[in-house]
mmCIF file of C-alpha atoms in Angstrom:
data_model
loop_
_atom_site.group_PDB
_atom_site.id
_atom_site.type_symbol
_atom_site.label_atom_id
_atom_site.label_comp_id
_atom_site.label_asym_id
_atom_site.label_seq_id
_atom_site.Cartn_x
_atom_site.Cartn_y
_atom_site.Cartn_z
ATOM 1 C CA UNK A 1329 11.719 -17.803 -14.459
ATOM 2 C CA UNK A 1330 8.665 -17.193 -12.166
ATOM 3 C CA UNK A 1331 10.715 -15.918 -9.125
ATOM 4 C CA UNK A 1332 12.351 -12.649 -9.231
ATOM 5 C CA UNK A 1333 15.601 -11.890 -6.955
ATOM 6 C CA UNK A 1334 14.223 -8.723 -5.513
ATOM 7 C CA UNK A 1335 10.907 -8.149 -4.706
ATOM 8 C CA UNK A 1336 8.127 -6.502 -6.821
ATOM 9 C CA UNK A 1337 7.140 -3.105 -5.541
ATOM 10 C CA UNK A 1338 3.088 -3.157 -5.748
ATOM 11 C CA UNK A 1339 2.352 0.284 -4.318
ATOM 12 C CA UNK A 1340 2.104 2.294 -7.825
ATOM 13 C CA UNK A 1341 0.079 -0.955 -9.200
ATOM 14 C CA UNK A 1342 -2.597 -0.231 -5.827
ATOM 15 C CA UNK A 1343 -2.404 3.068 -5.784
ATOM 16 C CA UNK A 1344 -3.580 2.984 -9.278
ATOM 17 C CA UNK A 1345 -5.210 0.806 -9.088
ATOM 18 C CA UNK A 1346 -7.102 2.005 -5.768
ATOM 19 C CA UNK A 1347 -7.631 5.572 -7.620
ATOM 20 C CA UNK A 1348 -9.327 3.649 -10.974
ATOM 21 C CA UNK A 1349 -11.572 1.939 -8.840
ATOM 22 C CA UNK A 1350 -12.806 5.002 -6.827
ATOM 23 C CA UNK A 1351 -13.565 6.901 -10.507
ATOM 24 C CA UNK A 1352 -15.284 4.195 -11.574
ATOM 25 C CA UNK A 1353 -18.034 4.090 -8.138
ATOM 26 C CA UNK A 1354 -18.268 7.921 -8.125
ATOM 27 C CA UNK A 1355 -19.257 7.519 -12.275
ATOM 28 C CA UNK A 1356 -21.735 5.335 -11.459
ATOM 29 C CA UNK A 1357 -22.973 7.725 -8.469
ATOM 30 C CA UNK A 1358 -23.262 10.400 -10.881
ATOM 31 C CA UNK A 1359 -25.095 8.220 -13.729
ATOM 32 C CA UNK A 1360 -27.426 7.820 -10.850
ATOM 33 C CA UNK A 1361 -27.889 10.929 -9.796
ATOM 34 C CA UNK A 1362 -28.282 12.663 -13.394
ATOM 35 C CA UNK A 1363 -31.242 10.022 -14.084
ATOM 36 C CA UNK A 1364 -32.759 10.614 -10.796
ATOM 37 C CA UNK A 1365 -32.575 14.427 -11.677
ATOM 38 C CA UNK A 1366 -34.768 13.823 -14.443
ATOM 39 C CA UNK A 1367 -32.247 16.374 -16.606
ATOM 40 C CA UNK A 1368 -33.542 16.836 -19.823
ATOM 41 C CA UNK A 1369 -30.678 15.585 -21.912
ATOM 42 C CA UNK A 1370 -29.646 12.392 -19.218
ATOM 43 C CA UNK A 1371 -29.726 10.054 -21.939
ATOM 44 C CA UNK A 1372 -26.793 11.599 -23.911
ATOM 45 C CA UNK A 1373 -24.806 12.261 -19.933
ATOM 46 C CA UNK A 1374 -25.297 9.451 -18.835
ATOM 47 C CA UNK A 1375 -24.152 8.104 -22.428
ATOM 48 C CA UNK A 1376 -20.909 10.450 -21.712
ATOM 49 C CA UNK A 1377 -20.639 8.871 -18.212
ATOM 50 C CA UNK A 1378 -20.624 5.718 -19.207
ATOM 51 C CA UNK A 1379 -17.961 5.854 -21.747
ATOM 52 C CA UNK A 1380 -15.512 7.151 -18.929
ATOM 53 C CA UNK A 1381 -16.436 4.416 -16.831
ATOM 54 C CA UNK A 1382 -15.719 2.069 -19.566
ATOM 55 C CA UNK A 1383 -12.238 3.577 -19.762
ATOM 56 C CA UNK A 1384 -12.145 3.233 -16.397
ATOM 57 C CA UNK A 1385 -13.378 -0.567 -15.926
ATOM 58 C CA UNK A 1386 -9.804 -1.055 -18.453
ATOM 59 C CA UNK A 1387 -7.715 0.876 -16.499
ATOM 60 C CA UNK A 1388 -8.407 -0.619 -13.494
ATOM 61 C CA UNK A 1389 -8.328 -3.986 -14.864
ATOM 62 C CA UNK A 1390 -4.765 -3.727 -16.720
ATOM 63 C CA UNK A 1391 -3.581 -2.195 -13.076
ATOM 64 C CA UNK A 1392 -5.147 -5.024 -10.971
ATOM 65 C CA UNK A 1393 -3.180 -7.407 -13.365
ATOM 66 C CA UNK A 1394 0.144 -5.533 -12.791
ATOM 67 C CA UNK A 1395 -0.676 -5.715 -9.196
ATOM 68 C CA UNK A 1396 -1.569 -8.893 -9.322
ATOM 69 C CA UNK A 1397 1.776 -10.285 -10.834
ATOM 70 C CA UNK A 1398 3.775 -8.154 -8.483
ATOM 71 C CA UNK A 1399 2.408 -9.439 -4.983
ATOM 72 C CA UNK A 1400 2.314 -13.046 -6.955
ATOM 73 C CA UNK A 1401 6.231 -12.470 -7.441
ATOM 74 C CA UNK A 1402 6.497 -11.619 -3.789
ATOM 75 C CA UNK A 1403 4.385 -14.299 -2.522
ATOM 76 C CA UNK A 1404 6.029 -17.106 -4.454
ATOM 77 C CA UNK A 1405 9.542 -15.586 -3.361
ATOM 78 C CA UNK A 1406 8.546 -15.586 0.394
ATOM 79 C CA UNK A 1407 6.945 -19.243 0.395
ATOM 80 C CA UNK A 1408 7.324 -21.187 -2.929
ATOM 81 C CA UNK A 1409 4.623 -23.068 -4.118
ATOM 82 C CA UNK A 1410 2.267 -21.375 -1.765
ATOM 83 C CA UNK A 1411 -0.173 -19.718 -4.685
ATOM 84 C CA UNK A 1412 -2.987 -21.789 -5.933
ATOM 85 C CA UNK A 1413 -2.010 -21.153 -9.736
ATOM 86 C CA UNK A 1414 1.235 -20.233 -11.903
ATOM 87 C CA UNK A 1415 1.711 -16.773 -12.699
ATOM 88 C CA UNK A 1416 0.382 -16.826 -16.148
ATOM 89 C CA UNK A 1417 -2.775 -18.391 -15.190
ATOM 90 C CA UNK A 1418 -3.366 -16.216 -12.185
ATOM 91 C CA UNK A 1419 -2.960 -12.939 -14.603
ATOM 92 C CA UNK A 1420 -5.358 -14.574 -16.881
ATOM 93 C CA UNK A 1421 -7.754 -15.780 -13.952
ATOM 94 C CA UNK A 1422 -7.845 -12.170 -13.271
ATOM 95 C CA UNK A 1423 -8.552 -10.348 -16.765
ATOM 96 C CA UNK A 1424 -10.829 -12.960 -18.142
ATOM 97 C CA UNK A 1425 -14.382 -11.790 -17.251
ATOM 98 C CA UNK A 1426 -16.036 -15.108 -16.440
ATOM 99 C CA UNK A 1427 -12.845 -17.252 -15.179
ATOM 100 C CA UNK A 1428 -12.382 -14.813 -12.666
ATOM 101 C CA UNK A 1429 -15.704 -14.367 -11.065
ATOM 102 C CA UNK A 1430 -14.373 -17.925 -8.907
ATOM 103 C CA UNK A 1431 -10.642 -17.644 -9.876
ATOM 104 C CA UNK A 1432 -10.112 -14.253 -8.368
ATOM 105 C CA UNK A 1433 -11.573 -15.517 -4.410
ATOM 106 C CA UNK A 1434 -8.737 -18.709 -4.677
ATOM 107 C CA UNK A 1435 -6.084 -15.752 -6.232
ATOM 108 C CA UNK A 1436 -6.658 -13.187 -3.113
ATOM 109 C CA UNK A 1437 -6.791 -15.772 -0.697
ATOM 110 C CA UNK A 1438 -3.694 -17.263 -1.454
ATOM 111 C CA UNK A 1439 -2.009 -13.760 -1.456
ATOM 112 C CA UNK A 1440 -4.021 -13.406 1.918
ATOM 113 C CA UNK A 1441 -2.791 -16.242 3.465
ATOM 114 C CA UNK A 1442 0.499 -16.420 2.323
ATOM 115 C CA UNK A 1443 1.185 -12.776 3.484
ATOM 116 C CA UNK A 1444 0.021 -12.989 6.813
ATOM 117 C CA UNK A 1445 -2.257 -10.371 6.853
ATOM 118 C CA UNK A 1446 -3.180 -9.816 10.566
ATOM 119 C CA UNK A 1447 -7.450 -9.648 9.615
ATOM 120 C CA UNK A 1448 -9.451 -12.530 9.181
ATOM 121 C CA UNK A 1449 -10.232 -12.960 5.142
ATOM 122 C CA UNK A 1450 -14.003 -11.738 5.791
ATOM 123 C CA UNK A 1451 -12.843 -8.833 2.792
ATOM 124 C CA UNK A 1452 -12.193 -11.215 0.425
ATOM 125 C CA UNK A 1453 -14.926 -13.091 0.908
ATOM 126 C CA UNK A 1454 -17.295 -10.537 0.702
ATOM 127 C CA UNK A 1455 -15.596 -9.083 -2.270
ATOM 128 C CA UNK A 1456 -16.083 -12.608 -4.040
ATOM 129 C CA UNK A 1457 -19.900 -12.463 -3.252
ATOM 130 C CA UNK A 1458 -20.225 -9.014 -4.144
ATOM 131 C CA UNK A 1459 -18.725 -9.440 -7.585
ATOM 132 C CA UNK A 1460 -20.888 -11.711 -9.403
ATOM 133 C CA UNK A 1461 -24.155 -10.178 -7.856
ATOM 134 C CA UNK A 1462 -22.576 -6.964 -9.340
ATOM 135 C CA UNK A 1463 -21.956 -9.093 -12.988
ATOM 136 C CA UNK A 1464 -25.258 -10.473 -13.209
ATOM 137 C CA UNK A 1465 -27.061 -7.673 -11.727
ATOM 138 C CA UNK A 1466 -26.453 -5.190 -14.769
ATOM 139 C CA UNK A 1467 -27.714 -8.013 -16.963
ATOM 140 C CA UNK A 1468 -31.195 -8.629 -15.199
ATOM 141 C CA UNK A 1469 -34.224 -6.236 -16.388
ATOM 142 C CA UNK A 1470 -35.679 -3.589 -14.288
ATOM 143 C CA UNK A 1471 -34.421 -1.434 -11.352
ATOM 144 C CA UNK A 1472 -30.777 -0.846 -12.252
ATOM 145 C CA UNK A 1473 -29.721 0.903 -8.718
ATOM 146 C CA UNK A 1474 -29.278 -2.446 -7.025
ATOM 147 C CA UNK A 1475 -26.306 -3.407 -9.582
ATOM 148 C CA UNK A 1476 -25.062 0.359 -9.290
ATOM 149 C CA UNK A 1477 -24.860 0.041 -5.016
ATOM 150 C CA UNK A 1478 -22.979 -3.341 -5.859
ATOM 151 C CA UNK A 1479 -20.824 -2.202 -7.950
ATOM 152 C CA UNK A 1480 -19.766 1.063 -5.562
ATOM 153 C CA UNK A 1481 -19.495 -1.711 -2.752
ATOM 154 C CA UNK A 1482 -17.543 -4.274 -4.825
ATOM 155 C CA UNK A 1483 -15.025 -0.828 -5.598
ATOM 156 C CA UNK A 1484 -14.957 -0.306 -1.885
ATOM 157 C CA UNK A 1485 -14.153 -3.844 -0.681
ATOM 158 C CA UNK A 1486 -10.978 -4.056 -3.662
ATOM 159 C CA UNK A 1487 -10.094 -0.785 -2.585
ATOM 160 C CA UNK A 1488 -9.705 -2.394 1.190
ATOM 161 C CA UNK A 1489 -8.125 -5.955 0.172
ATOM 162 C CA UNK A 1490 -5.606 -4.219 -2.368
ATOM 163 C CA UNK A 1491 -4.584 -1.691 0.256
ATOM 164 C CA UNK A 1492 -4.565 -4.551 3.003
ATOM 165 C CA UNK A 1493 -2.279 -7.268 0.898
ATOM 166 C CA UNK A 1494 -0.119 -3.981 -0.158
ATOM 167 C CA UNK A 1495 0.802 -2.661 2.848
ATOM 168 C CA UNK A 1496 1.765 -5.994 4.561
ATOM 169 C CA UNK A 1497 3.750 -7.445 1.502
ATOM 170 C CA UNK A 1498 5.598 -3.842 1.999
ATOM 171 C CA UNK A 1499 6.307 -4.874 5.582
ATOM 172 C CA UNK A 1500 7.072 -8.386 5.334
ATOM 173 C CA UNK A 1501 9.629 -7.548 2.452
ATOM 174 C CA UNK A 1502 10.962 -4.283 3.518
ATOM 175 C CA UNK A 1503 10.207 -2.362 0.679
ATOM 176 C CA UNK A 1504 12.275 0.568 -0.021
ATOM 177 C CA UNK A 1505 11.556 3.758 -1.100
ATOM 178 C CA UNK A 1506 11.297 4.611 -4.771
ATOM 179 C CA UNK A 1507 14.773 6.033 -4.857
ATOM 180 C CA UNK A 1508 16.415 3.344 -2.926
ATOM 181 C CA UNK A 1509 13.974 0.908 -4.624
ATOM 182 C CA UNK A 1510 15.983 1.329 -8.573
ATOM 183 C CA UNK A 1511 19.157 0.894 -7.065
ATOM 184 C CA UNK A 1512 18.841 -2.306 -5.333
ATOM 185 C CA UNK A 1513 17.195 -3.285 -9.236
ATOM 186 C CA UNK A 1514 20.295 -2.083 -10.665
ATOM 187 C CA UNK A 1515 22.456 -3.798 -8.160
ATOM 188 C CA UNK A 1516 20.544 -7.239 -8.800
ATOM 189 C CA UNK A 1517 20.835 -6.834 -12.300
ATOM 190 C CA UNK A 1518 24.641 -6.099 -12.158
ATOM 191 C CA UNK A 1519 24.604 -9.791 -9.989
ATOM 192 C CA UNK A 1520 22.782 -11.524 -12.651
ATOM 193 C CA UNK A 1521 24.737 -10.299 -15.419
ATOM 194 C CA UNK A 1522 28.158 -11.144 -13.205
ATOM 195 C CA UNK A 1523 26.817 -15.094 -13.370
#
């Protein structure tokens, strides 16, 4: 079943999700700055750093999935048939590294769109040509500062689109409280199990 009865709460997921990708841009600040410092031992900080922001790049990418699935519940429930790809295939589009360099634009704009966010997509589309010059940019040699200013502006621009899709799925659907939230679970489960 790909539609839930009550809607998906994303604001843990983005919040999350938000805070992830905010670690992540201020490690890479730091690798920057410790290099640029010329500190004697950079090699093994920025070796430390870049461990954490591994971490990091997993957190944010197993909470950007559960985000993901949440506003695709919520989108699917308010307009069926409105997202460009099942659920499984959308959570896939968004973990798998390549696939979702071109899946993740068709994924945001159909949660976009769909929503009614009141802002003209400009975010998302900006955040799709951000992210591959990002990708490739930490593969090409030389100057590795232009990839690290991507990267802090690709965190910046998901930072804005997850906040902006959150906070109108919250108002379109009435989301309640956290409180209020697991008993209107519990009361849909008790209708479920009733059938």
């Amino acid at each position: 079943m790909d539609r839930p009865t009550a809607p998906a709460n994303p604001r843990e997921s983005a919040r999350g999700l938000g805070w992830a990708l905010a670690l992540q841009g201020l490690l890479e600040f730091g690798s920057v700055v410790v290099v640029l410092s010329g500190l004697r031992p950079a090699s093994e900080v920025v070796g430390l750093i870049m461990v954490g922001y591994l971490l990091l790049v997993v957190v944010s990418c197993s909470a950007g999935a559960v985000w993901v699935r949440k506003c695709w519940r919520n989108a699917e429930a308010l307009a069926p048939g409105s997202q460009p790809y099942r659920l499984g295939p959308t959570t896939a589009g968004w973990l798998i590294p390549v696939a979702n360099l071109w899946m993740r634009r068709r994924i945001l704009l159909g949660l976009w769109r769909t929503l009614g966010v009141s802002a003209d997509p400009i975010l998302v589309h900006l955040l799709c040509v951000v992210a591959p010059l990002s990708a490739l940019g930490g593969l090409l040699p030389g100057d590795k500062s232009a990839p690290v200013v991507a990267d802090i502006v690709l965190a910046a621009l998901f930072i804005q689109v997850v906040r902006r899709i959150t906070a109108r799925q919250s108002a379109v659907l009435d989301v309640p409280a956290k409180e209020d939230w697991e008993a209107a679970v519990e009361a849909d489960r008790a209708k479920l199990s009733a059938k």
